[in-house]
Coordinates of C-alpha atoms in Angstrom, one line a residue:
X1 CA 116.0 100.9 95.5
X2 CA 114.4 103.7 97.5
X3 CA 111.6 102.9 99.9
X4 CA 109.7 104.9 101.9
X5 CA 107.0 104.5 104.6
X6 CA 105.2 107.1 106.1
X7 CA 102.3 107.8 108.1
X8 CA 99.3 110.5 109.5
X9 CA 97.3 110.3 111.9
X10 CA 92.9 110.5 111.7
X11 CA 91.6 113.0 114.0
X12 CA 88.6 113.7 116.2
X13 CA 86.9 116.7 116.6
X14 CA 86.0 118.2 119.9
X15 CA 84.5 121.6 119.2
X16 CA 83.3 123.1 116.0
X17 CA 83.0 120.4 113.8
X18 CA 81.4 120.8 110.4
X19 CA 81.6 124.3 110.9
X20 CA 84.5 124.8 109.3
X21 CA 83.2 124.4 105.6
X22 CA 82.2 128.0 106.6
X23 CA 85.4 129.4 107.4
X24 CA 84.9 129.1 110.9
X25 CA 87.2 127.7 113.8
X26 CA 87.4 124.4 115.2
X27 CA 89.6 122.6 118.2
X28 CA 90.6 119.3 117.0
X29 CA 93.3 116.8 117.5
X30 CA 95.0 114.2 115.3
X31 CA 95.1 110.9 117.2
X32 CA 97.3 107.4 117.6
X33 CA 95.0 105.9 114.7
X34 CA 97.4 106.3 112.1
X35 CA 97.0 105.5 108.1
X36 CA 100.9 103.9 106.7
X37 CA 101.4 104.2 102.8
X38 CA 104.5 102.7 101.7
X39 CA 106.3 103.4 98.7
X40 CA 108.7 101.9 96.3
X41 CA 109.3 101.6 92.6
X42 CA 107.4 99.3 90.2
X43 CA 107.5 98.2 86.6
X44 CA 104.1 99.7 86.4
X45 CA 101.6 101.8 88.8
X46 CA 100.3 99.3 91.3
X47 CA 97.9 99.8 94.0
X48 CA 97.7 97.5 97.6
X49 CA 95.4 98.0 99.8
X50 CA 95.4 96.1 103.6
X51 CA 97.6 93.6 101.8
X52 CA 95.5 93.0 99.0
X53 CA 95.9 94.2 95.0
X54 CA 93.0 96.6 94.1
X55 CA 92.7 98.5 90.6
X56 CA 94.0 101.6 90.8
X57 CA 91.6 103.0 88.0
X58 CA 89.0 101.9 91.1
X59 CA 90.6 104.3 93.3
X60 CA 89.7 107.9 92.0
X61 CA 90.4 109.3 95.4
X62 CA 94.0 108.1 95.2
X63 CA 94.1 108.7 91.5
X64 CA 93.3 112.9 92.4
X65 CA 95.9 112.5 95.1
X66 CA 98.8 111.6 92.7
X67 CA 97.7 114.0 89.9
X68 CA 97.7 116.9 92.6
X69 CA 101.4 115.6 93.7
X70 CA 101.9 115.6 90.0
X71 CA 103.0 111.6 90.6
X72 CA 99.9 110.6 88.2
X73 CA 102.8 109.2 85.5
X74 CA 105.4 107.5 88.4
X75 CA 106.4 104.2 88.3
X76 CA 105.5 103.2 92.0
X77 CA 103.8 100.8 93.6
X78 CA 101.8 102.4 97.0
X79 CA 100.8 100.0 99.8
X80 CA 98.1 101.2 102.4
X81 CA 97.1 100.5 106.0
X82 CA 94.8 102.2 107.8
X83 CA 94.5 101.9 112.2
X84 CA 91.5 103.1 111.8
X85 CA 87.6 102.0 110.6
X86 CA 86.4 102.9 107.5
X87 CA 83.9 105.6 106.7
X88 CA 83.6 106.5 111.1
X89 CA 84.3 109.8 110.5
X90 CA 87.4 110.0 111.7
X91 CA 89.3 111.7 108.6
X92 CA 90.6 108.4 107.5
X93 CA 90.6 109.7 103.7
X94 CA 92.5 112.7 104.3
X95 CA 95.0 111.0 106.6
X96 CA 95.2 108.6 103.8
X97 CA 95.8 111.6 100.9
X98 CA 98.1 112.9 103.2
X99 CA 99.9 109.9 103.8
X100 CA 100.1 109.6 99.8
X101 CA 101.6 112.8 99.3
X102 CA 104.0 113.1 101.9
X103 CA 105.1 110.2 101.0
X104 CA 105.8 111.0 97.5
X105 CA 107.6 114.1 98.3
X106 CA 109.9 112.2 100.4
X107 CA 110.5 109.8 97.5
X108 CA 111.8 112.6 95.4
X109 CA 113.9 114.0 98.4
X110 CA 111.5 117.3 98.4
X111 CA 111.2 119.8 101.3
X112 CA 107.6 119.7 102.4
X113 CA 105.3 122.6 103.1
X114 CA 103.1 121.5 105.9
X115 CA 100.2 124.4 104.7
X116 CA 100.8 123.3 101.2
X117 CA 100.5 119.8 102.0
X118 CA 97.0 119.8 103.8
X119 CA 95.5 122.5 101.1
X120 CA 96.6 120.4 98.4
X121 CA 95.3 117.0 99.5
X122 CA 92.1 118.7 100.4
X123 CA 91.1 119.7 96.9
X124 CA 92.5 116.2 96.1
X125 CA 88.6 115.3 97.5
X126 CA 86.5 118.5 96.6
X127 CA 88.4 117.4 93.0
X128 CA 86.0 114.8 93.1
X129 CA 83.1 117.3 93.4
X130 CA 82.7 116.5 97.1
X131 CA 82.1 119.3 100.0
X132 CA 84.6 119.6 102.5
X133 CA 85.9 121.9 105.3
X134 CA 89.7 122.0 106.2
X135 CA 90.3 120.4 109.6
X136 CA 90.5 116.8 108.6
X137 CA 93.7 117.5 106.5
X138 CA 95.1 120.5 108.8
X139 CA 95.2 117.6 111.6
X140 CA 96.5 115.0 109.1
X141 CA 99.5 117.4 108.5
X142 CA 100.2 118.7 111.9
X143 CA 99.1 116.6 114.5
X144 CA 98.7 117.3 117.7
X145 CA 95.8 119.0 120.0
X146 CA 94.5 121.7 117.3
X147 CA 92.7 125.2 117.6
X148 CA 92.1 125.8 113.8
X149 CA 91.5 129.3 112.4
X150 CA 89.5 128.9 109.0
X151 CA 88.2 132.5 108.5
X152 CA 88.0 133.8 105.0
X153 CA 88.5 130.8 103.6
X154 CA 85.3 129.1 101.6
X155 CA 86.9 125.9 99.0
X156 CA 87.9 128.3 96.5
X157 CA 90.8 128.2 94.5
X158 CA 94.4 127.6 96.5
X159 CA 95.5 131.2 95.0
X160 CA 92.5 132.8 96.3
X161 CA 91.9 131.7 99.7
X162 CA 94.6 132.3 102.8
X163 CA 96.1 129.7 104.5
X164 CA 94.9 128.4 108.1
X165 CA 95.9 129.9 111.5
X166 CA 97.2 126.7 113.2
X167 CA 97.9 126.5 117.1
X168 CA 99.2 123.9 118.7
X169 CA 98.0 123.2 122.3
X170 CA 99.2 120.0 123.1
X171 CA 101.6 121.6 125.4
X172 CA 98.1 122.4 127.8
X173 CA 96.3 119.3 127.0
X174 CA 98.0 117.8 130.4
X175 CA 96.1 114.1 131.7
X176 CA 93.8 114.3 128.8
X177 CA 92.8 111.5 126.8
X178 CA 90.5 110.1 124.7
X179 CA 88.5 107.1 123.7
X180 CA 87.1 106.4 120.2
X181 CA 83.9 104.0 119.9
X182 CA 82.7 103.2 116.1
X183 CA 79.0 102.3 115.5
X184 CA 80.1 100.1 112.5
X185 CA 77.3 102.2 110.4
X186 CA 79.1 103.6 107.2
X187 CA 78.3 107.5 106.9
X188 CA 78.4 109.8 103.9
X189 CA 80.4 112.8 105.0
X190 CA 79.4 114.3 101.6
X191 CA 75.7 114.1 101.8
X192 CA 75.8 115.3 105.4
X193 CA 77.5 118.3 104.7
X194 CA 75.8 119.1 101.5
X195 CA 72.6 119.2 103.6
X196 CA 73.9 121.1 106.2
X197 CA 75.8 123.8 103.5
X198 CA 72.4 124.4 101.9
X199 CA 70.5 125.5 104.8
X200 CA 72.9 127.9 105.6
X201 CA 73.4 129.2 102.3
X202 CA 69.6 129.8 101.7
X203 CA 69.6 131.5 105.3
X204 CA 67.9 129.2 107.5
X205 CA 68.3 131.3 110.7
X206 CA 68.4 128.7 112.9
X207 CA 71.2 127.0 111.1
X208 CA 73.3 130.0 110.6
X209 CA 72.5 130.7 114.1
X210 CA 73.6 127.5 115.6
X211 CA 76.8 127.3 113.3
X212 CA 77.9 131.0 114.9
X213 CA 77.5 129.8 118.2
X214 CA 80.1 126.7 117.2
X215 CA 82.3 129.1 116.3
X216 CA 81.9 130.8 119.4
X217 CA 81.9 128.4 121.5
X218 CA 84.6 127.0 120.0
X219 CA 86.9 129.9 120.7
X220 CA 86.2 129.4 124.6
X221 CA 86.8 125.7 123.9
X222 CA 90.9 127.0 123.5
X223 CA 91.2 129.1 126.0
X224 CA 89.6 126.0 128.5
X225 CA 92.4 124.3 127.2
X226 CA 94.6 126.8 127.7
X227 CA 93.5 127.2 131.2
X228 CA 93.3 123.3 131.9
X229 CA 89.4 123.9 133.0
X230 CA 88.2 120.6 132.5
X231 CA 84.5 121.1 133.8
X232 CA 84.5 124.1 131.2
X233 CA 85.5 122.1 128.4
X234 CA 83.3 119.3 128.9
X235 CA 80.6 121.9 129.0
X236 CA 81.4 123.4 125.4
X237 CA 81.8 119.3 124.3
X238 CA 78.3 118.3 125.2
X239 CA 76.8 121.4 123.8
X240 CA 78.4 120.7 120.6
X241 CA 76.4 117.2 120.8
X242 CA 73.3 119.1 121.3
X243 CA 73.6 121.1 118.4
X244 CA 74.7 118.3 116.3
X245 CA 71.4 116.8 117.3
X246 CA 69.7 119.6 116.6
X247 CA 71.2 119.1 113.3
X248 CA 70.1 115.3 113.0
X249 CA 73.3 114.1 112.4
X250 CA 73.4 111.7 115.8
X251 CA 71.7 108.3 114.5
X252 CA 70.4 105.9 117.8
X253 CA 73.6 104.0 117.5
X254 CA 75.4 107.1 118.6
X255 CA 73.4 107.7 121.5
X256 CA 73.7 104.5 122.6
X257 CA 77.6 104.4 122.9
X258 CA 77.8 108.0 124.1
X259 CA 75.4 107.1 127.2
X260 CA 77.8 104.2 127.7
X261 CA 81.0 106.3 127.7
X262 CA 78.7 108.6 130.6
X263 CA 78.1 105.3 132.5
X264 CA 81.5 104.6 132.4
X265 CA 82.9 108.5 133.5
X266 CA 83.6 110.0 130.6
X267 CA 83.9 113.6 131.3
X268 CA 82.2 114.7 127.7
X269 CA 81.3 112.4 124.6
X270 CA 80.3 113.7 121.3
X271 CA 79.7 112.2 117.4
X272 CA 83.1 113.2 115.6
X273 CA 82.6 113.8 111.5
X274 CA 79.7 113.9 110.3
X275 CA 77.4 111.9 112.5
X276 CA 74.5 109.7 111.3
X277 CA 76.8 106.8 112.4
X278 CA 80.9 106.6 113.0
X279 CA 82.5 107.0 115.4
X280 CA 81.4 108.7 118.9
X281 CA 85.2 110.5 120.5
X282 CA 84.9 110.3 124.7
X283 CA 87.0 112.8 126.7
X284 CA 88.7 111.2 129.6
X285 CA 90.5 113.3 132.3
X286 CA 93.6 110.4 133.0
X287 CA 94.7 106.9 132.1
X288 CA 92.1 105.3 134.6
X289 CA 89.2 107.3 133.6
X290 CA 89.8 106.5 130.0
X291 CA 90.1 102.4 130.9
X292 CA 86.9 102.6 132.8
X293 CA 85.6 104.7 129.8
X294 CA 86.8 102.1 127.5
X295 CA 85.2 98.6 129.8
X296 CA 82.1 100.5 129.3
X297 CA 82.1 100.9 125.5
X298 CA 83.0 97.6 125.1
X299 CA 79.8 96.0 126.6
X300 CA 78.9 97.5 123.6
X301 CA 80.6 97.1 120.8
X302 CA 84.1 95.7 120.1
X303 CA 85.4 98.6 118.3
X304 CA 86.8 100.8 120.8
X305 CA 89.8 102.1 120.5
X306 CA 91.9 104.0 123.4
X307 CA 93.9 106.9 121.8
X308 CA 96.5 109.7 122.7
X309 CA 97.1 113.0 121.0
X310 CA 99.2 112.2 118.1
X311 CA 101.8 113.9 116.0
X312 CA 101.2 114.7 112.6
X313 CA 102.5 113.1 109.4
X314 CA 105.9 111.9 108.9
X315 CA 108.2 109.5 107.6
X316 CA 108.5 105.9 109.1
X317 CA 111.2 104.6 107.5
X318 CA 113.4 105.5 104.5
X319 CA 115.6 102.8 102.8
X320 CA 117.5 103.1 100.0
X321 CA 119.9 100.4 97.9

């Protein structure tokens, strides 16, 4: 019997976020909250979800996800495990798509396209009639520390939209790390960005203003990286919270963990996703600045989560009998 178990990371965003549902960049990285799907053959399509049997007609998400892998008619049985929080806006359902069909390509022995991979589980969602930008899946895929190039591209069809520039630049991330702190208030990604891509299609200038400076800004966020200038980055991170409040998107909850990650030393802290709740993403500039990051966070809520750059998706295990 073959069984396989593989997994991809979520991912926070440091610089750009939201802007790239208008083919603009974004520096993001995939991080050591991982999503596991396991898969092995079934007398009939079955569905497990942290350990417990769930419908899979009650899973439309997933359902898209195995059409688009053209697995909609396979025997299997797919067990799922996220690290992460639900709906913090960490990319927890494209880790999880990409997870899926990974997963499923390794079942069949396939060679996988890593472009291929992220593009297809990312009109898995917009499928559904959601509104997405590309990062989330890119990370899912890759991994690592992420400067993402997303011009000319604007969720049309596969066939008519380029693939991504993708550069790695883990290599310069040197003592960096991070700390993730969730809000435990659920967020619609979809209605946030729906109210967002609005605006700028109707040519609110301050919103297509502010959305070309993220893109800007976002550029000098890689070559900061590049340069290890920490006091540079952590500049570019906390203007990106400023425009996201500009934007509304930072609820009080927010605030009040990213002024804890501050008291504790956090170099920059900003909402990653789509804000109005989540998850807040603190940069730290070592291992000791990232515990006294996380003591802090915790006087405030107990879901705090140190995390490293991560790698992107692959397979766990493979067994076969």
């Amino acid at each position: 019997m073959v069984r396989i178990v593989c997994s991809a990371p979520s991912r926070i965003d440091l610089s750009g976020g939201a802007a790239d549902i208008f083919g603009k960049c974004t520096l993001c990285s995939a991080i050591s909250l991982r999503t596991y799907c396991e898969i092995q053959p079934s007398e009939k399509p079955a569905l497990i979800l942290e350990g417990v049997p769930h419908p899979l007609e009650d899973a439309p998400l997933i359902q898209k996800a195995l059409k688009r892998a053209k697995a909609d008619h396979l025997q299997v049985q797919l067990s799922l495990h996220s690290d992460a929080p639900r709906a913090s806006g960490l990319g927890g359902s494209a880790s999880m798509t990409v997870s899926i069909m990974y997963g499923l390509s390794q079942f069949h022995k396939m060679e996988t396209n890593l472009y291929e991979l992220a593009e297809q589980a990312q009109r898995a969602e917009t499928d559904l009639g959601m509104l997405n930008g590309y990062q989330d899946w890119y990370a899912a895929a890759f991994g690592g520390l992420l400067f993402l190039d997303f011009r000319q591209k604007s969720n049309k069809k596969m066939e008519e939209e380029p693939y991504a520039t993708v550069e790695d630049l883990s290599h310069y991330r040197g003592a960096m790390k991070f700390v993730v702190a969730d809000t435990k208030v659920f967020h619609s990604s979809a209605v946030s960005n729906d109210i967002l891509y609005q605006e700028y299609m109707r040519g609110v200038s301050k919103v297509v203003s502010l959305i070309d400076r993220l893109d800007t800004i976002t550029r000098e966020a890689k070559k900061a990286v590049v340069h290890k200038d920490m006091g540079k980055l952590s500049e570019i991170v906390q203007e990106n919270q400023e425009i996201i409040r500009t934007f509304n998107r930072s609820a009080p909850e927010n605030e009040q963990l990213i002024e804890a990650a501050y008291r504790g030393g956090a170099a920059a802290c900003k909402v990653t996703g789509a804000g109005q709740g989540g998850c807040i993403a603190a940069v730290c500039t070592g291992k000791r600045n990232q515990q006294s990051v996380r003591d802090a966070l915790l006087e405030e809520t107990d879901a705090v989560f140190p995390v490293e750059v991560d790698r992107g998706v692959f397979a766990e295990s493979r067994g076969d009998s």
